Coordinates of C-alpha atoms in Angstrom, one line a residue:
M1 CA 52.0 93.5 109.2
A2 CA 48.7 92.5 107.8
K3 CA 48.5 92.5 104.1
T4 CA 46.0 94.8 102.2
I5 CA 43.8 93.2 99.5
L6 CA 41.8 95.4 96.9
I7 CA 38.5 93.9 95.8
V8 CA 37.3 95.2 92.6
E9 CA 33.7 93.8 92.2
D10 CA 30.4 95.6 91.3
E11 CA 28.1 92.9 92.6
H12 CA 27.6 93.8 96.3
I13 CA 26.8 90.3 97.6
L14 CA 29.9 88.7 96.0
R15 CA 32.0 91.5 97.2
E16 CA 30.9 91.1 100.8
I17 CA 31.4 87.3 100.6
I18 CA 35.0 87.7 99.5
K19 CA 35.5 90.5 102.0
D20 CA 34.3 88.3 104.9
Y21 CA 36.5 85.5 104.1
L22 CA 39.6 87.7 103.8
M23 CA 38.8 89.7 107.0
N24 CA 38.4 86.4 108.9
E25 CA 42.0 85.7 107.9
N26 CA 43.0 89.1 109.2
Y27 CA 43.7 90.7 105.8
N28 CA 43.0 94.4 105.4
V29 CA 40.3 94.9 102.8
L30 CA 39.7 97.8 100.4
E31 CA 36.5 97.9 98.1
A32 CA 36.0 99.2 94.7
V33 CA 32.8 98.8 92.6
D34 CA 34.3 100.2 89.3
G35 CA 37.6 100.5 87.5
N36 CA 38.3 104.1 88.2
E37 CA 37.7 103.8 91.9
A38 CA 40.0 100.9 91.9
L39 CA 42.8 102.8 90.3
A40 CA 42.2 105.7 92.7
L41 CA 42.5 103.4 95.8
F42 CA 45.5 101.5 94.4
Q43 CA 47.3 104.9 93.9
A44 CA 46.4 106.1 97.5
N45 CA 47.2 102.9 99.4
E46 CA 49.8 100.2 99.7
V47 CA 48.2 97.2 98.1
H48 CA 49.6 93.8 98.3
L49 CA 47.1 91.8 96.0
I50 CA 44.0 92.7 93.8
I51 CA 41.1 90.5 93.2
L52 CA 39.9 92.2 90.0
D53 CA 36.5 91.4 88.2
I54 CA 36.5 91.8 84.5
M55 CA 33.0 92.9 83.8
L56 CA 32.9 96.4 85.5
P57 CA 30.8 99.4 84.8
G58 CA 32.9 102.0 82.9
L59 CA 36.5 101.0 82.9
D60 CA 36.7 97.2 82.6
G61 CA 39.0 94.8 84.5
W62 CA 41.2 94.4 81.5
S63 CA 41.9 98.1 81.2
V64 CA 42.6 98.4 85.1
C65 CA 45.1 95.5 84.8
R66 CA 46.8 97.1 81.8
R67 CA 47.1 100.4 83.6
I68 CA 48.4 99.0 86.9
R69 CA 51.0 96.7 85.1
K70 CA 52.6 100.0 83.7
T71 CA 53.9 100.7 87.2
S72 CA 53.4 97.7 89.5
N73 CA 54.0 93.9 89.6
V74 CA 51.4 93.6 92.5
P75 CA 49.7 90.0 92.2
I76 CA 46.4 90.2 90.4
I77 CA 43.7 87.4 90.4
M78 CA 41.1 88.2 87.8
L79 CA 37.4 87.0 88.2
T80 CA 35.1 86.4 85.2
A81 CA 31.8 84.9 84.4
R82 CA 33.0 84.4 80.8
V83 CA 34.3 81.0 80.0
D84 CA 36.0 81.7 76.7
E85 CA 39.6 80.6 77.0
D86 CA 40.7 83.5 74.7
D87 CA 39.4 85.8 77.5
T88 CA 41.7 84.0 80.0
L89 CA 44.7 84.2 77.7
L90 CA 44.1 88.0 77.2
G91 CA 44.1 88.4 81.0
F92 CA 47.5 86.7 81.2
E93 CA 48.9 88.7 78.3
L94 CA 48.0 91.9 80.2
G95 CA 49.8 90.6 83.3
A96 CA 47.2 88.7 85.5
D97 CA 48.8 86.2 87.7
D98 CA 45.8 83.9 88.2
Y99 CA 42.2 83.5 86.9
V100 CA 39.0 82.4 88.7
T101 CA 35.8 81.6 86.7
K102 CA 32.4 82.3 88.3
P103 CA 30.6 80.7 89.9
Y104 CA 33.6 79.9 92.2
S105 CA 34.3 78.6 95.7
P106 CA 35.2 81.3 98.1
P107 CA 37.6 78.9 100.0
V108 CA 39.4 78.2 96.7
L109 CA 39.8 81.8 96.0
L110 CA 41.1 82.3 99.5
A111 CA 43.6 79.5 98.9
R112 CA 44.8 80.9 95.6
T113 CA 45.1 84.4 97.4
K114 CA 47.1 82.8 100.2
R115 CA 49.4 81.1 97.7
L116 CA 50.3 84.4 95.7
L117 CA 50.8 86.3 98.9
D118 CA 53.0 83.7 100.5
S119 CA 55.1 83.4 97.4
R120 CA 55.2 87.2 96.6
Y121 CA 55.9 88.3 100.1
P122 CA 57.9 85.5 101.8
K123 CA 58.2 85.8 105.6
E124 CA 61.2 87.9 106.5
R125 CA 64.2 86.1 108.0
S126 CA 64.8 87.0 111.6
T127 CA 67.4 89.7 111.9
D128 CA 69.1 87.6 114.6
T129 CA 69.7 84.8 112.2
A130 CA 72.9 85.0 110.0
V131 CA 72.5 84.4 106.2
S132 CA 74.9 81.5 105.3
S133 CA 77.2 81.9 102.2
T134 CA 75.1 79.1 100.6
D135 CA 71.9 81.0 101.0
K136 CA 73.5 84.3 99.6
E137 CA 74.6 82.2 96.6
T138 CA 71.3 80.5 95.8
S139 CA 69.5 83.8 96.2
I140 CA 71.0 85.2 92.9
L141 CA 70.8 83.5 89.5
M142 CA 73.2 84.8 86.9
V143 CA 73.4 83.5 83.4
N144 CA 74.7 85.1 80.3
G145 CA 74.0 88.7 81.5
L146 CA 70.7 87.8 83.2
R147 CA 70.7 88.4 86.8
M148 CA 67.7 87.4 89.0
H149 CA 67.8 88.4 92.7
L150 CA 65.2 86.2 94.2
P151 CA 64.5 87.9 97.6
S152 CA 63.7 91.2 95.9
R153 CA 62.1 89.5 92.8
T154 CA 64.2 91.7 90.4
L155 CA 65.7 91.0 87.0
T156 CA 68.4 92.9 85.3
I157 CA 69.9 92.2 81.9
D158 CA 73.4 93.6 81.3
E159 CA 72.6 95.9 84.4
V160 CA 69.3 97.3 83.0
D161 CA 66.2 96.6 85.0
I162 CA 63.6 94.5 83.3
Y163 CA 60.0 94.4 84.6
L164 CA 58.4 91.0 85.0
T165 CA 55.0 90.2 86.7
Y166 CA 54.9 87.9 89.5
T167 CA 54.1 84.9 87.5
E168 CA 56.6 85.7 84.8
F169 CA 59.2 86.0 87.4
Q170 CA 58.3 82.6 88.9
I171 CA 58.5 80.8 85.6
L172 CA 61.8 82.3 84.6
A173 CA 63.4 81.6 87.8
Y174 CA 62.2 78.0 87.8
L175 CA 63.7 77.6 84.3
M176 CA 66.9 79.1 85.4
Q177 CA 67.2 77.0 88.4
N178 CA 66.8 73.9 86.2
K179 CA 69.2 75.1 83.5
G180 CA 69.7 72.5 80.8
I181 CA 66.8 70.4 81.9
V182 CA 63.6 70.1 79.8
I183 CA 60.6 71.2 81.9
T184 CA 57.2 70.1 80.6
R185 CA 54.2 72.4 80.5
E186 CA 52.6 70.1 83.1
Q187 CA 55.4 70.6 85.5
L188 CA 55.3 74.5 85.1
I189 CA 51.5 74.4 85.7
T190 CA 51.9 72.3 88.7
K191 CA 54.8 74.4 90.1
I192 CA 53.4 77.8 89.4
W193 CA 49.6 77.5 89.7
G194 CA 49.3 74.3 91.6
Y195 CA 47.5 71.0 91.1
E196 CA 43.9 72.6 91.2
Y197 CA 44.6 74.8 88.3
E198 CA 42.3 74.1 85.4
G199 CA 43.9 75.9 82.6
D200 CA 45.6 74.4 79.5
D201 CA 48.9 74.6 77.8
R202 CA 48.1 77.8 76.1
T203 CA 48.4 79.5 79.4
V204 CA 51.9 78.6 79.7
N205 CA 52.7 79.4 76.2
T206 CA 51.3 82.9 76.6
H207 CA 53.6 83.6 79.6
I208 CA 56.6 82.3 77.9
R209 CA 55.9 84.5 74.9
N210 CA 55.6 87.6 77.3
I211 CA 58.9 86.6 79.0
R212 CA 60.7 86.3 75.7
N213 CA 59.4 89.6 74.4
K214 CA 60.7 91.2 77.7
L215 CA 64.1 89.5 77.2
G216 CA 64.7 91.0 73.9
D217 CA 68.0 89.8 72.3
K218 CA 68.3 87.3 75.2
S219 CA 65.1 85.5 74.4
K220 CA 66.9 82.6 72.7
V221 CA 68.1 81.5 76.2
I222 CA 64.7 79.7 76.4
T223 CA 64.3 77.0 73.9
T224 CA 61.0 75.3 72.9
I225 CA 61.0 71.5 73.1
V226 CA 58.2 70.6 70.5
R227 CA 55.2 68.9 72.0
T228 CA 56.9 68.8 75.5
G229 CA 57.9 72.1 77.1
Y230 CA 60.9 74.4 77.5
K231 CA 64.5 74.4 78.4
F232 CA 66.8 77.3 79.6
N233 CA 70.0 76.6 77.9
G234 CA 71.8 79.9 79.0
E235 CA 73.4 80.2 75.5
L236 CA 72.6 82.6 72.6

């Protein structure tokens, strides 16, 4: 089934360029020119990814992101003409999964879109193919009350559902899969965002802080390794 992407961009020419690239890849495209229209379209349709400009008339992109994150972990790529790193960090704090600064290359934006969609919605296994016991075991990560079910991208702590954004889930899963191993910030950036990502270490720090806040009393399972990165120790 073709995935549906919501483009929220008030500049007509930019919106049409993005739309053309996406439609050439057989994605369904919805278009909004302001924040309120974006929220209405999101609520009325099954949307698989949002490309969201920050500087919108009326309700800005940050506000749209904040409202969507109250109910959904749909992947969000934010677009901005602003180059202040603090703006980027604010977007991540609100739950954005990726950030693209204008002017940008449409093929690069398309590549990031594909990466997020492929990771968030992996191709379904054929119903004729049996799932091996090994696959079943590796699809669930369980440590000290934390249970991550990778196929459904869900996290529970002591059987209570915990909401994570797409990127937060990817980071925590990677740390849990490498329990006891120090993972550098550079490794996380390469694994989660890819080699072409131009952000700095503060991006990783912001996501880790968000994850720890959501883990609550379990937050100490992630240890900071000074000037290096992080380690999931699985102990409190």
